[in-house]
Short mmCIF file of C-alpha atoms and ligand atoms in Angstrom, two decimals:
data_model
loop_
_atom_site.label_atom_id
_atom_site.label_comp_id
_atom_site.label_asym_id
_atom_site.label_seq_id
_atom_site.Cartn_x
_atom_site.Cartn_y
_atom_site.Cartn_z
CA MET A 1 44.67 13.83 -0.79
CA ASP A 2 45.67 10.21 -0.49
CA TYR A 3 46.52 8.79 -3.92
CA LEU A 4 44.06 5.86 -3.50
CA GLU A 5 41.27 8.15 -2.42
CA SER A 6 41.88 10.28 -5.57
CA LEU A 7 40.73 7.26 -7.62
CA PHE A 8 37.31 7.07 -5.97
CA LYS A 9 34.27 8.57 -7.61
CA THR A 10 33.64 12.22 -6.70
CA GLY A 11 31.72 12.64 -3.48
CA VAL A 12 31.94 9.02 -2.23
CA MET A 13 34.04 9.82 0.79
CA GLU A 14 31.78 12.69 1.74
CA MET A 15 28.70 10.39 1.74
CA ALA A 16 27.16 9.32 4.98
CA THR A 17 27.38 5.60 5.51
CA TYR A 18 23.94 4.13 5.06
CA SER A 19 21.87 2.81 7.90
CA PRO A 20 22.82 2.91 11.59
CA ILE A 21 21.12 -0.40 12.29
CA GLU A 22 23.28 -2.84 14.27
CA PRO A 23 22.77 -6.64 14.42
CA PRO A 24 21.16 -7.89 17.58
CA ASP A 25 24.05 -10.07 18.72
CA GLN A 26 26.48 -7.17 18.44
CA ILE A 27 24.01 -4.84 20.38
CA ALA A 28 23.62 -7.45 23.12
CA ARG A 29 27.39 -7.71 23.44
CA ARG A 30 27.81 -3.96 23.54
CA LEU A 31 25.08 -3.52 26.18
CA GLY A 32 26.16 -6.52 28.20
CA LEU A 33 22.72 -8.08 27.81
CA PRO A 34 21.73 -11.63 26.80
CA GLU A 35 20.69 -11.87 23.17
CA SER A 36 17.25 -13.05 24.34
CA ALA A 37 16.69 -9.62 26.00
CA ILE A 38 16.89 -7.77 22.61
CA ILE A 39 13.52 -6.71 21.23
CA LYS A 40 14.20 -5.40 17.79
CA LEU A 41 11.58 -2.82 16.81
CA ASP A 42 13.75 -0.68 14.58
CA ALA A 43 13.59 -2.08 11.06
CA ASN A 44 10.02 -3.20 10.43
CA GLU A 45 11.00 -6.89 10.13
CA ASN A 46 8.59 -9.76 10.79
CA PRO A 47 8.82 -10.32 14.60
CA TYR A 48 7.89 -13.98 14.30
CA GLY A 49 11.09 -14.71 12.37
CA VAL A 50 11.45 -17.04 9.34
CA ALA A 51 8.45 -19.37 8.92
CA ALA A 52 9.06 -22.95 10.09
CA GLU A 53 8.05 -24.31 6.68
CA VAL A 54 10.74 -22.13 4.99
CA LEU A 55 13.42 -23.36 7.38
CA LYS A 56 12.41 -26.90 6.60
CA GLU A 57 12.68 -26.44 2.78
CA LEU A 58 15.96 -24.63 3.18
CA GLY A 59 17.31 -27.61 5.01
CA ARG A 60 16.25 -29.84 2.06
CA ALA A 61 17.38 -27.48 -0.73
CA ARG A 62 19.23 -29.43 -3.37
CA TYR A 63 20.88 -26.76 -5.56
CA LEU A 64 22.69 -24.46 -3.19
CA SER A 65 26.07 -25.42 -4.76
CA ILE A 66 25.04 -24.23 -8.26
CA TYR A 67 24.37 -20.75 -9.60
CA PRO A 68 20.79 -19.53 -9.67
CA ASP A 69 19.00 -18.92 -12.99
CA PRO A 70 20.10 -15.50 -14.26
CA ALA A 71 16.90 -15.28 -16.30
CA GLN A 72 14.88 -15.93 -13.08
CA LYS A 73 12.35 -17.85 -15.13
CA ALA A 74 10.71 -19.86 -12.40
CA VAL A 75 11.02 -17.17 -9.81
CA ARG A 76 9.42 -14.60 -12.06
CA GLU A 77 6.54 -16.89 -12.92
CA GLU A 78 5.85 -17.59 -9.24
CA ILE A 79 5.99 -13.92 -8.26
CA ALA A 80 3.86 -13.03 -11.28
CA GLY A 81 1.24 -15.55 -10.02
CA TYR A 82 1.16 -13.87 -6.64
CA ALA A 83 1.25 -10.33 -8.08
CA GLY A 84 -1.46 -11.00 -10.66
CA CYS A 85 0.63 -10.06 -13.74
CA ALA A 86 2.79 -11.79 -16.37
CA ALA A 87 6.34 -13.02 -15.84
CA ASN A 88 7.65 -10.44 -18.27
CA ASN A 89 6.31 -7.77 -15.88
CA ILE A 90 8.69 -8.97 -13.11
CA VAL A 91 12.33 -8.48 -12.14
CA ALA A 92 13.47 -9.95 -8.81
CA GLY A 93 16.47 -8.53 -6.93
CA ALA A 94 18.41 -8.73 -3.73
CA GLY A 95 15.77 -6.75 -1.96
CA ALA A 96 13.70 -3.86 -3.17
CA ASP A 97 16.89 -1.85 -2.44
CA GLU A 98 18.68 -3.51 -5.40
CA LEU A 99 15.73 -2.67 -7.66
CA ILE A 100 15.93 0.98 -6.64
CA ASP A 101 19.65 0.97 -7.48
CA LEU A 102 19.01 -0.72 -10.85
CA ILE A 103 16.38 1.83 -11.76
CA CYS A 104 18.80 4.65 -11.04
CA ARG A 105 21.57 2.90 -12.94
CA LEU A 106 19.29 2.36 -15.89
CA VAL A 107 17.96 5.98 -16.04
CA LEU A 108 20.36 8.50 -14.56
CA ASN A 109 23.16 10.28 -16.26
CA PRO A 110 25.34 12.54 -13.98
CA GLY A 111 23.34 15.42 -12.70
CA ASP A 112 19.88 14.07 -13.64
CA LYS A 113 17.20 14.82 -11.12
CA VAL A 114 15.01 12.49 -9.00
CA LEU A 115 12.00 13.85 -7.10
CA THR A 116 10.92 12.61 -3.62
CA PHE A 117 8.69 13.88 -0.89
CA SER A 118 10.29 14.10 2.45
CA PRO A 119 10.16 12.58 5.04
CA THR A 120 10.49 9.25 3.17
CA PHE A 121 12.67 6.15 3.00
CA SER A 122 16.19 7.45 3.57
CA TYR A 123 17.85 4.98 1.18
CA TYR A 124 16.42 6.94 -1.82
CA LYS A 125 18.79 9.92 -1.22
CA HIS A 126 21.67 7.63 -0.77
CA VAL A 127 21.22 5.51 -3.88
CA VAL A 128 20.27 8.47 -6.09
CA GLU A 129 23.41 10.34 -5.18
CA LEU A 130 25.57 7.27 -5.47
CA ASN A 131 24.37 6.95 -9.05
CA GLY A 132 25.28 10.55 -9.84
CA GLY A 133 21.73 11.88 -9.64
CA SER A 134 20.61 14.88 -7.70
CA LEU A 135 17.64 14.64 -5.35
CA VAL A 136 14.85 17.24 -5.47
CA ASP A 137 13.22 16.84 -2.06
CA VAL A 138 9.83 18.44 -1.61
CA PRO A 139 8.53 18.57 2.00
CA ARG A 140 5.28 16.84 2.77
CA ASN A 141 2.35 18.43 4.54
CA GLU A 142 2.25 18.42 8.33
CA ASP A 143 0.23 15.20 8.31
CA TYR A 144 2.83 13.75 5.90
CA SER A 145 0.51 13.53 2.95
CA ILE A 146 1.70 14.99 -0.38
CA ASN A 147 0.24 18.40 -1.07
CA SER A 148 -1.74 17.64 -4.26
CA THR A 149 -2.70 21.30 -4.79
CA GLN A 150 0.92 22.37 -4.96
CA LEU A 151 2.11 19.75 -7.43
CA SER A 152 1.92 22.01 -10.46
CA ALA A 153 4.14 24.54 -8.70
CA ILE A 154 7.05 22.04 -8.60
CA ASP A 155 9.67 22.60 -11.30
CA LEU A 156 9.75 19.30 -13.12
CA SER A 157 12.42 20.30 -15.65
CA GLY A 158 15.17 17.66 -15.69
CA ILE A 159 13.32 15.25 -13.44
CA LYS A 160 13.61 11.72 -14.77
CA ILE A 161 12.22 9.70 -11.88
CA VAL A 162 9.78 10.36 -9.09
CA LEU A 163 10.06 8.04 -6.04
CA LEU A 164 6.73 7.59 -4.15
CA CYS A 165 6.23 5.34 -1.25
CA SER A 166 2.92 3.86 -0.20
CA PRO A 167 2.52 3.30 2.72
CA ASN A 168 5.25 5.77 3.25
CA ASN A 169 8.15 4.85 5.53
CA PRO A 170 8.38 6.25 8.19
CA SER A 171 5.03 8.05 8.32
CA GLY A 172 2.68 5.19 7.31
CA THR A 173 0.83 7.58 4.93
CA MET A 174 -0.88 6.19 1.78
CA LEU A 175 -0.22 7.69 -1.61
CA GLU A 176 -3.21 9.44 -3.02
CA ARG A 177 -4.51 8.53 -6.51
CA GLU A 178 -4.65 12.19 -7.49
CA VAL A 179 -0.97 12.59 -6.81
CA LEU A 180 -0.05 9.49 -8.69
CA ASP A 181 -2.17 10.53 -11.67
CA PHE A 182 -0.40 13.85 -11.84
CA PHE A 183 2.97 12.18 -12.26
CA LEU A 184 1.74 9.40 -14.56
CA GLY A 185 0.75 12.13 -16.94
CA LYS A 186 4.31 13.46 -17.13
CA GLU A 187 7.26 12.15 -19.10
CA MET A 188 9.13 10.55 -16.18
CA LEU A 189 9.46 7.16 -14.58
CA VAL A 190 7.01 6.84 -11.62
CA VAL A 191 8.14 4.43 -8.98
CA VAL A 192 5.69 3.42 -6.28
CA ASP A 193 7.42 1.60 -3.47
CA GLU A 194 4.91 -0.80 -1.91
CA ALA A 195 7.32 -2.56 0.53
CA TYR A 196 4.46 -2.77 3.06
CA PHE A 197 1.76 -3.89 0.58
CA GLU A 198 0.82 -6.95 2.56
CA PHE A 199 -0.23 -4.73 5.47
CA SER A 200 -2.01 -1.97 3.51
CA ARG A 201 -3.60 -4.39 0.95
CA SER A 202 -3.65 -1.33 -1.34
CA THR A 203 -1.77 -1.39 -4.62
CA PHE A 204 -1.35 0.62 -7.86
CA ALA A 205 0.09 -2.32 -9.70
CA GLY A 206 -3.20 -2.69 -11.64
CA LEU A 207 -2.40 0.51 -13.50
CA ILE A 208 0.81 -0.85 -15.08
CA GLY A 209 -1.02 -2.22 -18.08
CA SER A 210 -2.32 1.23 -19.01
CA HIS A 211 0.76 3.30 -18.00
CA ASN A 212 4.11 2.49 -19.48
CA ASN A 213 5.95 4.79 -17.01
CA LEU A 214 4.83 3.04 -13.78
CA LEU A 215 6.94 0.67 -11.80
CA VAL A 216 5.79 -0.84 -8.43
CA LEU A 217 8.27 -2.25 -5.89
CA ARG A 218 7.62 -4.95 -3.29
CA THR A 219 9.69 -6.98 -0.90
CA PHE A 220 9.89 -10.31 0.94
CA SER A 221 11.65 -8.55 3.83
CA LYS A 222 8.61 -7.33 5.73
CA CYS A 223 5.53 -9.53 5.87
CA PHE A 224 7.35 -12.68 4.72
CA GLY A 225 10.19 -12.42 7.19
CA LEU A 226 13.04 -12.82 4.69
CA ALA A 227 14.95 -9.59 5.31
CA GLY A 228 18.17 -11.49 5.92
CA LEU A 229 17.88 -13.45 2.71
CA ARG A 230 17.48 -10.27 0.59
CA VAL A 231 14.70 -10.63 -1.97
CA GLY A 232 12.37 -8.15 -3.50
CA TYR A 233 10.86 -7.48 -6.86
CA GLY A 234 9.57 -4.88 -9.26
CA ILE A 235 6.34 -5.04 -11.36
CA MET A 236 6.67 -3.02 -14.50
CA PRO A 237 5.84 -2.75 -18.21
CA PRO A 238 7.74 -5.26 -20.44
CA LEU A 239 10.00 -2.65 -22.00
CA LEU A 240 11.39 -1.60 -18.57
CA GLN A 241 11.58 -5.27 -17.51
CA GLU A 242 13.73 -6.05 -20.58
CA ALA A 243 16.07 -3.10 -19.89
CA ILE A 244 16.52 -3.96 -16.20
CA MET A 245 17.08 -7.63 -16.96
CA LYS A 246 19.91 -6.56 -19.20
CA ILE A 247 21.77 -4.52 -16.58
CA LYS A 248 21.09 -6.47 -13.46
CA PRO A 249 23.88 -8.58 -11.86
CA PRO A 250 23.22 -12.12 -12.96
CA TYR A 251 22.89 -13.92 -9.67
CA SER A 252 21.81 -11.44 -7.11
CA VAL A 253 18.76 -13.48 -6.00
CA ASN A 254 20.51 -16.43 -4.34
CA MET A 255 19.30 -20.02 -4.34
CA ALA A 256 18.35 -19.89 -0.67
CA ALA A 257 16.18 -16.80 -1.31
CA GLU A 258 14.61 -18.63 -4.31
CA VAL A 259 13.68 -21.61 -2.18
CA ALA A 260 12.39 -19.39 0.63
CA LEU A 261 10.24 -17.08 -1.53
CA ARG A 262 8.61 -20.07 -3.16
CA VAL A 263 7.59 -21.48 0.18
CA CYS A 264 6.32 -18.15 1.31
CA LEU A 265 4.09 -17.81 -1.74
CA GLN A 266 2.67 -21.22 -0.96
CA GLN A 267 1.88 -20.24 2.63
CA LYS A 268 -0.66 -17.51 1.91
CA ASP A 269 -3.04 -18.43 4.83
CA PHE A 270 -0.13 -18.62 7.26
CA PHE A 271 1.05 -15.10 6.48
CA ALA A 272 -2.42 -13.68 6.17
CA SER A 273 -3.09 -14.71 9.78
CA GLN A 274 0.27 -13.27 10.93
CA VAL A 275 -0.63 -10.02 9.18
CA LYS A 276 -4.06 -9.95 10.80
CA GLN A 277 -2.50 -10.38 14.21
CA MET A 278 0.05 -7.66 13.53
CA ILE A 279 -2.58 -5.22 12.40
CA ALA A 280 -4.56 -5.93 15.57
CA THR A 281 -1.39 -5.46 17.64
CA ARG A 282 -0.55 -2.23 15.77
CA ASP A 283 -4.03 -0.81 16.42
CA ARG A 284 -3.85 -1.68 20.08
CA VAL A 285 -0.45 0.06 20.39
CA ILE A 286 -1.70 3.12 18.52
CA THR A 287 -4.63 3.37 20.93
CA ALA A 288 -2.33 2.95 23.96
CA LEU A 289 0.14 5.55 22.75
CA SER A 290 -2.61 7.99 21.68
CA GLY A 291 -4.16 7.80 25.09
CA HIS A 292 -1.00 9.12 26.75
CA GLU A 293 -0.57 12.84 27.11
CA GLY A 294 2.41 14.38 25.32
CA LEU A 295 2.40 12.06 22.35
CA GLU A 296 1.22 12.81 18.82
CA VAL A 297 0.62 9.53 17.11
CA TYR A 298 0.20 9.21 13.32
CA PRO A 299 -2.18 6.74 11.79
CA SER A 300 -0.51 3.77 10.00
CA ARG A 301 -1.51 1.34 7.28
CA SER A 302 1.77 -0.51 7.87
CA ASN A 303 3.67 -2.57 10.44
CA PHE A 304 5.21 0.44 12.14
CA ILE A 305 4.00 3.52 14.10
CA LEU A 306 5.48 6.99 13.95
CA PHE A 307 4.96 9.39 16.82
CA ARG A 308 6.22 12.69 18.02
CA LEU A 309 7.09 13.49 21.64
CA GLN A 310 5.64 16.88 22.41
CA ARG A 311 7.55 17.49 25.61
CA ALA A 312 9.98 14.63 26.50
CA SER A 313 13.22 13.99 24.58
CA ALA A 314 12.85 11.31 21.96
CA LYS A 315 16.57 10.75 21.91
CA ALA A 316 16.80 10.25 25.63
CA LEU A 317 13.88 7.74 25.55
CA LYS A 318 15.34 5.86 22.63
CA ASP A 319 18.66 5.62 24.40
CA ALA A 320 17.10 4.56 27.72
CA LEU A 321 15.03 1.86 25.91
CA GLU A 322 18.15 0.66 24.13
CA GLN A 323 19.98 0.20 27.39
CA LYS A 324 17.18 -2.24 28.30
CA GLY A 325 17.46 -4.04 24.98
CA VAL A 326 14.41 -2.51 23.24
CA LEU A 327 15.37 -0.93 19.90
CA LEU A 328 13.39 1.85 18.21
CA ARG A 329 14.19 4.20 15.34
CA TYR A 330 14.84 7.80 16.29
CA PHE A 331 14.46 10.74 13.91
CA ASN A 332 15.52 14.35 14.33
CA THR A 333 15.38 15.89 10.81
CA PRO A 334 13.75 19.31 10.09
CA GLN A 335 10.51 17.47 9.24
CA LEU A 336 10.69 14.79 11.91
CA GLN A 337 11.83 16.62 15.03
CA ASN A 338 11.86 14.61 18.16
CA HIS A 339 10.04 11.59 16.54
CA LEU A 340 10.29 7.89 17.21
CA ARG A 341 9.17 5.00 15.05
CA VAL A 342 8.34 1.66 16.56
CA SER A 343 7.90 -1.49 14.45
CA VAL A 344 5.00 -3.81 15.38
CA GLY A 345 6.36 -6.80 17.24
CA THR A 346 4.61 -9.73 18.84
CA GLU A 347 1.95 -9.05 21.48
CA GLU A 348 4.45 -9.90 24.21
CA GLN A 349 7.15 -7.69 22.79
CA MET A 350 4.75 -4.70 22.52
CA ASP A 351 3.64 -5.25 26.14
CA VAL A 352 7.27 -5.04 27.20
CA PHE A 353 7.78 -1.97 25.00
CA LEU A 354 4.69 -0.11 26.29
CA LYS A 355 5.45 -0.81 29.90
CA MET A 356 9.07 0.34 29.72
CA PHE A 357 8.23 3.30 27.48
CA PHE A 358 5.45 4.73 29.70
CA THR A 359 7.62 4.18 32.85
CA LEU A 360 10.56 6.09 31.20
CA LEU A 361 8.29 8.78 29.77
CA ASP A 362 6.56 9.47 33.04
CA ALA A 363 9.93 9.68 34.84
CA GLN A 364 11.31 12.29 32.34
C1 LIG B 1 9.85 1.78 1.87
C2 LIG B 1 10.91 0.76 1.86
N1 LIG B 1 11.32 0.36 0.62
C3 LIG B 1 12.28 -0.61 0.48
C4 LIG B 1 12.82 -1.14 1.66
C5 LIG B 1 13.92 -2.13 1.42
O1 LIG B 1 13.45 -3.35 1.26
P1 LIG B 1 14.41 -4.58 0.99
O2 LIG B 1 14.79 -5.24 2.31
O3 LIG B 1 13.58 -5.52 0.12
O4 LIG B 1 15.62 -4.09 0.30
C6 LIG B 1 12.41 -0.78 2.89
C7 LIG B 1 13.07 -1.32 4.05
O5 LIG B 1 12.94 -0.85 5.20
C8 LIG B 1 11.46 0.19 2.96
O6 LIG B 1 10.97 0.66 4.15
#
């Protein structure tokens, strides 16, 4: 073994590199297409881009040359106002991803277990294992709900965290209250990832006051179009908040993100109308896909749609679409065989996608 490699933490070199997503300019170059031909429907981002008002305020931002407030005082107050809680219930981070990492860092000793229900957001496995934890992965039902009647059969010994996602990425499935209640009654940290809350409008954050083991995650990456600025937050009981504030890197929410999130929270009507449009577009695409033979389309409360190809090859279609600049997410795991996930783009983008997709599908 190389000497340098022997210094690395056990297992790091065997880990898969996270996320195959490639930036649009690099894809365009690789495919020999103009950047304007790229329709990015693979990461559930806001297809309208950063709001004009946000760009304007970023151009006027005064304090980009100084460090942000490590106590996040103003940011936490603003987010708390939006989330309907107190500032001491909030920690902001460089995306919800950073919050998941901080939760693992706070709780896990080597070998501690974390429970998830697969298929779900793939970063959970990555970050749990990176933090020395071991993932207990229970398969979901065929419709991707969590089997509430089988919960008591799960061996919960040694499990310190359960990671639940609502709506679940990539299936779009909502977490049922019965399932949540089961875990809230156990001695473990219950994390509900509500990254797509603005689309589902359904939240469990109201239960935090009465449950000291519940933590809800949200993000500015999806509805608010700030994925590239990296900002998300957790809503949690004050004791957890105090502990996470102690261990977080001091400046991970940068000044530009601070400025941008403030503007987003002031533009409620603007984003509400974008969300309304995206939901209408999503439902139109679900209807179009469902009407085509050979596709099994799952309902979604989010800004993406999961579907299974019953006969054609999902990989071949994903690759053929990519050659034309339309990017989708392809899955082929034991529970997601021959599946594709398409993010909801603009009306025009989805028209292009549907036309290309059906042409390629019919030709297969
Ligand atoms: C369920 C879920 N949680 C968290 C994230 C990450 O969010 P962020 O960009 O805030 O790190 C994503 C991004 O795809 C997601 O789908």
